[in-house]
Short mmCIF file of C-alpha atoms in Angstrom, two decimals:
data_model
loop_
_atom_site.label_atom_id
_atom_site.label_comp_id
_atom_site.label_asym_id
_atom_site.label_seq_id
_atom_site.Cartn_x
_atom_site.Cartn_y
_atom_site.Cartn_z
CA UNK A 1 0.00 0.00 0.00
CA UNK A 2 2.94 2.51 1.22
CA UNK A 3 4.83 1.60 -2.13
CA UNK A 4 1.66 2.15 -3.65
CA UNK A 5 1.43 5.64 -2.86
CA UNK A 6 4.73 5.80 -2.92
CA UNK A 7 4.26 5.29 -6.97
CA UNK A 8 1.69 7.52 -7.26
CA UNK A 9 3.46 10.85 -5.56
CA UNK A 10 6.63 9.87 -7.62
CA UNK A 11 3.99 10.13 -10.60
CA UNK A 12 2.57 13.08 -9.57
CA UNK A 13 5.97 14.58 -8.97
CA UNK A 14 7.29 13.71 -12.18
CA UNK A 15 4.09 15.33 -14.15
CA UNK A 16 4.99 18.63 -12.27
CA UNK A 17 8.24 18.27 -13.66
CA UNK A 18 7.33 17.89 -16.95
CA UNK A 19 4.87 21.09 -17.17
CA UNK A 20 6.66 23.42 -15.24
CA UNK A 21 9.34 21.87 -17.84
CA UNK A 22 6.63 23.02 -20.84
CA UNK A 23 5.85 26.66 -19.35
CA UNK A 24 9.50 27.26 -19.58
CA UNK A 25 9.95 25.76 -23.15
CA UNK A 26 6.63 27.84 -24.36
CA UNK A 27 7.86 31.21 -23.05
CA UNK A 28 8.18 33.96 -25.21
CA UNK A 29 11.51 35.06 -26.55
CA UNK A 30 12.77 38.04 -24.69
CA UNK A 31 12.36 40.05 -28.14
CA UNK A 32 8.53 38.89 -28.01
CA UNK A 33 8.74 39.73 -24.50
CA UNK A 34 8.66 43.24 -25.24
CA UNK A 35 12.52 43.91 -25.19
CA UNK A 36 13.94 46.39 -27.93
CA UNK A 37 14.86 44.53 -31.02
CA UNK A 38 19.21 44.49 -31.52
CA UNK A 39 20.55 45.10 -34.68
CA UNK A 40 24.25 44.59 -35.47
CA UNK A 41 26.10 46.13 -38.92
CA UNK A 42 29.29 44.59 -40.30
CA UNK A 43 31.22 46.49 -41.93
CA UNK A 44 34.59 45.79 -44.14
CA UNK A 45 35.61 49.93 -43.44
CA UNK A 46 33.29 50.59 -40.48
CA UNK A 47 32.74 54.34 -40.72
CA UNK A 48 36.13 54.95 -42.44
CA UNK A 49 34.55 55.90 -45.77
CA UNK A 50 31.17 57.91 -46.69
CA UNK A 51 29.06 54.81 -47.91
CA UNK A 52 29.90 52.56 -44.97
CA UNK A 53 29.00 55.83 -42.33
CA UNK A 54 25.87 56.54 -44.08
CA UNK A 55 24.47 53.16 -43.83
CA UNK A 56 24.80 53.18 -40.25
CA UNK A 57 23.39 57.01 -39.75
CA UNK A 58 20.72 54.65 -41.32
CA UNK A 59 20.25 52.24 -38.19
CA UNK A 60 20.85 54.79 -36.21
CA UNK A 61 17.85 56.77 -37.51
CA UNK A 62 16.00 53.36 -37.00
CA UNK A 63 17.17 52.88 -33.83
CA UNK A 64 15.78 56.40 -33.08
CA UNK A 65 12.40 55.88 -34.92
CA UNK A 66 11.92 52.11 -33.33
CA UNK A 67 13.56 51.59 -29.98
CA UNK A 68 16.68 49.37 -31.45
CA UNK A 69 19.79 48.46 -29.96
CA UNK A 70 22.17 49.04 -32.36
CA UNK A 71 25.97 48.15 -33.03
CA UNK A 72 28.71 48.76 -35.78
CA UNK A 73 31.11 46.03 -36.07
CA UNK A 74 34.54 46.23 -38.31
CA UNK A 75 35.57 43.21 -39.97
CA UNK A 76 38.70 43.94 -42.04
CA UNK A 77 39.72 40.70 -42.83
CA UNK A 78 37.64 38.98 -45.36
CA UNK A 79 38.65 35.59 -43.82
CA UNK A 80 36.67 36.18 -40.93
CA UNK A 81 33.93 37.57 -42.50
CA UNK A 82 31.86 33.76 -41.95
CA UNK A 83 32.97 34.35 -38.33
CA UNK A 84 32.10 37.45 -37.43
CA UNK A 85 28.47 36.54 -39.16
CA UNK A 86 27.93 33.44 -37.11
CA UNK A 87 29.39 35.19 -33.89
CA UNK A 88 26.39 37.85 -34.14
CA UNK A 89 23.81 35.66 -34.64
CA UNK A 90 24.94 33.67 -31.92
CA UNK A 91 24.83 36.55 -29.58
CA UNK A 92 21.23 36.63 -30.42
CA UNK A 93 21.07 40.05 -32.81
CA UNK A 94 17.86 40.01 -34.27
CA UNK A 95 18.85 41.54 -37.36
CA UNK A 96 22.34 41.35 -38.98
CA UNK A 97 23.11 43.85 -41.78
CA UNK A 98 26.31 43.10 -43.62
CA UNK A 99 27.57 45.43 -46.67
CA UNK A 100 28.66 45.15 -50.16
CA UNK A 101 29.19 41.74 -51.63
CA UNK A 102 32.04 40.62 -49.87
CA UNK A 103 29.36 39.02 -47.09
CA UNK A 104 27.48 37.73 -49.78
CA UNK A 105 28.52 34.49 -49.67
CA UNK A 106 29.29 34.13 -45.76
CA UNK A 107 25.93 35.52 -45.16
CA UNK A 108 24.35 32.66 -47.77
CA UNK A 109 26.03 30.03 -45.46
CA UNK A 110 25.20 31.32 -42.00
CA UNK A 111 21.72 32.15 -42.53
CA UNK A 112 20.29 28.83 -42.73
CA UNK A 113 21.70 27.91 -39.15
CA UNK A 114 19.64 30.73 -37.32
CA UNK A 115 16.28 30.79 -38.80
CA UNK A 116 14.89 33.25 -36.47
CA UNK A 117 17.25 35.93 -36.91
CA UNK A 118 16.62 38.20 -40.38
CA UNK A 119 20.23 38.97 -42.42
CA UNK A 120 20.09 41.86 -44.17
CA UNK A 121 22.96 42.44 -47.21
CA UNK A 122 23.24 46.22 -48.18
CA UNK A 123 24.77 47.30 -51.66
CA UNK A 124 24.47 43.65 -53.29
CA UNK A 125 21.97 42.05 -55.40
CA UNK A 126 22.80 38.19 -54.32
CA UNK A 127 19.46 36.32 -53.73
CA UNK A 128 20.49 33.82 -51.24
CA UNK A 129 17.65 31.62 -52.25
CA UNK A 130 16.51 31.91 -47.91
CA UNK A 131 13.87 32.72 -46.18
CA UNK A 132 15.60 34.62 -43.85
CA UNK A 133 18.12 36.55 -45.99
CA UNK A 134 17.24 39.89 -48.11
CA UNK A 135 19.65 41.69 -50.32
CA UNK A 136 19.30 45.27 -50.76
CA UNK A 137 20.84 47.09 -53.87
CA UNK A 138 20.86 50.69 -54.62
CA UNK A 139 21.82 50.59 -57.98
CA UNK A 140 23.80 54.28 -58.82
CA UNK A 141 23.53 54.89 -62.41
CA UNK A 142 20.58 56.71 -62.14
CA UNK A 143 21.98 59.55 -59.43
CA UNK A 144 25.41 59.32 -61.60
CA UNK A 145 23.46 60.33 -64.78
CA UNK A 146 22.07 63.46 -63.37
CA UNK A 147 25.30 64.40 -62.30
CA UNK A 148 26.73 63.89 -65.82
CA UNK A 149 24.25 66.49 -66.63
CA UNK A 150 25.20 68.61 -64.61
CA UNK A 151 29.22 68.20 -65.59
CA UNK A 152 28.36 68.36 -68.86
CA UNK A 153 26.76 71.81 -68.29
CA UNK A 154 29.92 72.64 -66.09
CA UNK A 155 32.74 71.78 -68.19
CA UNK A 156 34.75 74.41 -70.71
CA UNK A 157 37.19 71.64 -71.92
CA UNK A 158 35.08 69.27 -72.49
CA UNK A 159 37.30 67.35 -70.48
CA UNK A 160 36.03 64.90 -67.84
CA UNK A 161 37.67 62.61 -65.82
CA UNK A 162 36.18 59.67 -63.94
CA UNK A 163 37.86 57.58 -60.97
CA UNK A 164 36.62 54.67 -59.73
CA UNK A 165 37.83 52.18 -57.02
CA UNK A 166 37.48 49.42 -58.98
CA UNK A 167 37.17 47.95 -62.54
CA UNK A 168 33.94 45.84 -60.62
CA UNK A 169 30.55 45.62 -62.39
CA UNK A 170 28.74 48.09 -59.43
CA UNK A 171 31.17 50.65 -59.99
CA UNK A 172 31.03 50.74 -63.93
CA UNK A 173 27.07 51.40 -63.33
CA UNK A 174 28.77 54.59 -61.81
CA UNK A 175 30.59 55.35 -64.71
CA UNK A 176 28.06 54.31 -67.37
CA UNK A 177 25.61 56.48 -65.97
CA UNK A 178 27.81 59.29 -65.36
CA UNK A 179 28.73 58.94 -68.92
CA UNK A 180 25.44 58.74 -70.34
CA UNK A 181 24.63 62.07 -68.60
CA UNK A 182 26.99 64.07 -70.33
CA UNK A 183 26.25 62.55 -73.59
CA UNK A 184 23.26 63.21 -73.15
CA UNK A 185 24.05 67.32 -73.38
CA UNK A 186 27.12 67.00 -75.58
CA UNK A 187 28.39 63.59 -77.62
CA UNK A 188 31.56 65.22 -78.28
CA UNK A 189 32.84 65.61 -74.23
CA UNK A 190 35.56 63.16 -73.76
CA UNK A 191 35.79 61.04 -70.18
CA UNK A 192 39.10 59.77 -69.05
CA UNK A 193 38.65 56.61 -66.71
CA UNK A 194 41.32 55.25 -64.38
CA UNK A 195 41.15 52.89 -60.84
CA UNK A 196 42.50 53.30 -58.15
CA UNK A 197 42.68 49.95 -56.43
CA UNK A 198 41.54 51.17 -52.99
CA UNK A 199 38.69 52.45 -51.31
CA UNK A 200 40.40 54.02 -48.32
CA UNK A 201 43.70 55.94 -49.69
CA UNK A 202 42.92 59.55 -50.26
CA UNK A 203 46.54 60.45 -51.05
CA UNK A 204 46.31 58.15 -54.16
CA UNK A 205 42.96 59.35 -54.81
CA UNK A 206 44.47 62.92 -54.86
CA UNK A 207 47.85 62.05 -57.15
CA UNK A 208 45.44 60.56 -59.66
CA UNK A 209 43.02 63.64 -59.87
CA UNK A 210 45.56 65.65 -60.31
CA UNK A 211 47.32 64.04 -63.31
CA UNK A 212 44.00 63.99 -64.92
CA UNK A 213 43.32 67.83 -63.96
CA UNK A 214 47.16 67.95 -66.01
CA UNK A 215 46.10 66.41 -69.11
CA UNK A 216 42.92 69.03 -69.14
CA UNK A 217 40.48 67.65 -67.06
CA UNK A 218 38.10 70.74 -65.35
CA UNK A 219 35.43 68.16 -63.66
CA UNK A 220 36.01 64.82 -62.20
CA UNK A 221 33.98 62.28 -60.88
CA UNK A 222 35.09 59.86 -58.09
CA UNK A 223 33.19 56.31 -56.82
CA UNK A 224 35.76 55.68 -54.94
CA UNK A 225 34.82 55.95 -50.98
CA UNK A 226 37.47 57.07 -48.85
CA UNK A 227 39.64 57.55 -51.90
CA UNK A 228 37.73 59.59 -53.25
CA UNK A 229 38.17 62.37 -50.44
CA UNK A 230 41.27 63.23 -52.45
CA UNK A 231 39.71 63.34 -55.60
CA UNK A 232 37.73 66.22 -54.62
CA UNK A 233 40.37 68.07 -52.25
CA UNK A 234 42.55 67.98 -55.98
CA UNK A 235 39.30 69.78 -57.68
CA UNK A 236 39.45 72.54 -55.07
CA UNK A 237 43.32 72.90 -55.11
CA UNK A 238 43.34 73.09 -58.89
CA UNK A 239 39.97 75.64 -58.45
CA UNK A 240 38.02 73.05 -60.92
CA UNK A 241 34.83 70.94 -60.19
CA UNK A 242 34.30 67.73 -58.05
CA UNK A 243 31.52 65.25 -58.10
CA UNK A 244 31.28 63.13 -55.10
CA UNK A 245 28.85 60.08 -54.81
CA UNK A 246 26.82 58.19 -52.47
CA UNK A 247 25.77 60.86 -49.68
CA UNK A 248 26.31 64.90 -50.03
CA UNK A 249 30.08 65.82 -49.99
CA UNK A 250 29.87 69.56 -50.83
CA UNK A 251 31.70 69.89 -47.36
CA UNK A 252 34.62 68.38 -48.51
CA UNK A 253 35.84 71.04 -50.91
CA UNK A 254 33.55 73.58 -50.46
CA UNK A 255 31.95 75.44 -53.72
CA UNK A 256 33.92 73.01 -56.02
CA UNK A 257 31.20 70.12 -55.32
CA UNK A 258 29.39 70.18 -58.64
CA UNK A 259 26.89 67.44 -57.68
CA UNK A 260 26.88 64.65 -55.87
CA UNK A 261 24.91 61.45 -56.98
CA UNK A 262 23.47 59.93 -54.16
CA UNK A 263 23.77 56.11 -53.36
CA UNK A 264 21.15 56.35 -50.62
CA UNK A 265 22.07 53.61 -48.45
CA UNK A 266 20.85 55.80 -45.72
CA UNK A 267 17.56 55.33 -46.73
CA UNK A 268 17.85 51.64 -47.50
CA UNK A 269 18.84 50.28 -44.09
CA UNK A 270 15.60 52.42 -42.65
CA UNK A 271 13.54 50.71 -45.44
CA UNK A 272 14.35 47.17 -44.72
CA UNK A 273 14.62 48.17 -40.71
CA UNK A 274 11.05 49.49 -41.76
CA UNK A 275 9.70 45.89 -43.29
CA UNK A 276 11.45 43.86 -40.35
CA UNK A 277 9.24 46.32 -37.69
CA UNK A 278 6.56 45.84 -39.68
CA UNK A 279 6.34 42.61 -39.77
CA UNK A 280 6.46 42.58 -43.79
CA UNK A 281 9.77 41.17 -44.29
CA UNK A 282 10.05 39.40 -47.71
CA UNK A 283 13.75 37.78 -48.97
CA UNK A 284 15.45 37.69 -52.20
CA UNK A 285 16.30 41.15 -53.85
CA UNK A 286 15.04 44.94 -53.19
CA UNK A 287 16.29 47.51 -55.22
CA UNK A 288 16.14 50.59 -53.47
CA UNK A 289 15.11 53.58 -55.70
CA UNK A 290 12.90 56.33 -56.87
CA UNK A 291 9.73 54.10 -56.55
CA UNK A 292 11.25 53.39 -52.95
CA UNK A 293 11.78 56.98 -52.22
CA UNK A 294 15.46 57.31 -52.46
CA UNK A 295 17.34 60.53 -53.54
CA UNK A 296 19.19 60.51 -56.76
CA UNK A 297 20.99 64.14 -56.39
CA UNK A 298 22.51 66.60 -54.21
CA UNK A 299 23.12 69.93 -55.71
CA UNK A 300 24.98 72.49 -53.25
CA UNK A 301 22.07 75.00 -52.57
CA UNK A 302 24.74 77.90 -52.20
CA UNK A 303 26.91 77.64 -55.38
CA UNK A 304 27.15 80.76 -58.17
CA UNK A 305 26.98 78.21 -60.75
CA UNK A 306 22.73 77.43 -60.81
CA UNK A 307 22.29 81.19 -60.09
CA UNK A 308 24.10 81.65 -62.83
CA UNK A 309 22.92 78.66 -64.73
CA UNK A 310 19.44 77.98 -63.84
CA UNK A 311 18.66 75.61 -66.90
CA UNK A 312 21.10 73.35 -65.22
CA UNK A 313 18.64 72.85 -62.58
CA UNK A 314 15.54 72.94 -65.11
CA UNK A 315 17.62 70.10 -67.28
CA UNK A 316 18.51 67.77 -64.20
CA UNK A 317 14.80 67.90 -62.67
CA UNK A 318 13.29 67.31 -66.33
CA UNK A 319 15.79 64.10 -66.36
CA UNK A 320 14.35 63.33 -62.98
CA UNK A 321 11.01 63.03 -64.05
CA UNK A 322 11.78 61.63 -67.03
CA UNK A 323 13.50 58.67 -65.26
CA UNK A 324 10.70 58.29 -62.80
CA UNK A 325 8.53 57.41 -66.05
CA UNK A 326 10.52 54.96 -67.47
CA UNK A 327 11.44 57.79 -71.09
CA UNK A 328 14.88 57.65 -69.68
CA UNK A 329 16.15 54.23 -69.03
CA UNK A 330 20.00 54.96 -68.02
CA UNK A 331 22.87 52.26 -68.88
CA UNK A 332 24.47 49.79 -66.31
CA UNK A 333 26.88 49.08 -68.45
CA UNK A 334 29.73 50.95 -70.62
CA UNK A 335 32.52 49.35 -72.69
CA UNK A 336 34.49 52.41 -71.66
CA UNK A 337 38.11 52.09 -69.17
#
């Protein structure tokens, strides 16, 4: 009888067990719990160059806006890139933005061993083929061939010199829209191409501006990051024009910024911080454009030039709109180097 009930508390014990075991294995994540989503960047340049810092102004304006936790983490060496992937994810980030394409294929591997955490890729258009994994381009011709309108407008040689940081397929949809902008005002304006290499040496960025400002060059285009600091400190030491890329750089030579064409990764991360809030998250590829409500342009509100030149402004807005309904359809591709 006493082994009995013996049995029977043992039973009753063990049941306890087993669904005080099930209340803990039911509850909520701490993120469904109500505590602030965390959201980690990785970054081959952290904010080093202008692209890389303006895609984290971007979580940081989501991080406002939402109630994130952010971070920006610097991975310089691309053989750690897998690494520093998993490592996030395993210190339970809920979203993990990675740029360019380097982290394309790390991200692709990682992904499928943390299903509940979203991986974000900014400035790539890899489809990782997952549901958890979104790649988020900006593509740059469009920006660039506004620009070109406005160099073409700018330039009295009908010189034009273009430096990129790398003979890579994104950065020729720099150059080919760039291109097709000034063609677009004058067939006969000649563009000198060169690359640099690097994305982070302003010096060399700098020596190479100025041996095309040499050879007659009086506007040059960089899409070249970092490097491309020089570029435009060359344009204001020779007193020609500058056209930076990806966010506003008028402050870097002041009133020899023609234009800058705007890669807006800025606006991208707050997009696809936007879907993840939202709860309307969808993988593959996003391009992130007019239809998304990026900026294409920045044109230095203060410089003599429009005052002077107000069709400029007239031209470059026409383009705009022109873009937006599909009459101008602007290269990604040039066989010019």
């Amino acid at each position: 009888m006493q082994s009995r009930r013996r049995l029977s508390m043992a039973i009753a014990m063990a049941m306890a067990w087993v669904a005080l075991l099930a209340m803990v294995l039911v509850q909520p994540t701490p993120a469904a719990a109500g505590r602030p989503l965390r959201a980690v960047m990785i970054s081959p340049y952290g904010k080093g160059v202008p692209f890389d810092s303006l895609a984290y102004q971007g979580l940081e304006d989501a991080a406002e806006k939402h109630g994130l936790q952010v971070k920006l983490v610097e991975a310089r060496d691309q053989s750690e890139y897998e690494s520093q992937i998993q490592a996030m994810a395993e210190l339970g980030y809920d979203i993990v933005f990675a740029l360019h394409d380097y982290f394309a294929e790390p991200m692709k591997a990682v992904a499928p061993l943390y299903p509940g955490t979203t991986f974000i890729l900014i400035d790539s258009q890899v489809d990782g083929g997952l549901p958890n994994m979104l790649s988020v381009a900006m593509e740059p011709q469009e920006g660039c061939y506004l620009a070109g309108i406005a160099a073409a407008h700018a330039t009295q040689s009908k010189k034009v010199g273009f430096i990129g940081g790398l003979d890579h397929p994104i950065i020729i949809q720099f150059l080919a829209g760039f291109e097709a902008g000034l063609h677009s005002v004058d067939p006969e304006i000649d563009i000198s191409v060169a690359f640099s290499g690097v994305f982070d040496d302003p010096v060399k960025g700098r020596e190479m501006a100025l041996a095309m400002i040499d050879r007659g060059a009086d506007v040059i285009m960089h899409a070249a990051d970092f490097t491309g600091v020089g570029v435009l400190k060359a344009a204001a030491e020779r007193g020609v024009w500058g056209v930076g890329v990806d966010l506003d750089q008028s402050d870097v030579a002041p009133g020899h910024v023609l234009a800058s064409a705007l890669k807006d990764a800025r606006g991208a991360v707050r997009a696809a911080v936007q879907m993840v809030v939202e709860g309307t998250f969808e993988p593959g590829v996003m391009i992130y454009g007019l239809e998304q409500g990026a900026d294409l342009v920045a044109i230095p509100a203060d410089l003599s030039f429009y005052r002077e030149h107000p069709e400029v402004l007239a031209a470059i807005e026409r383009a705009q709109e022109e873009i937006k309904a599909g009459i101008i359809v602007v290269p990604k591709t040039t066989k010019t180097r």
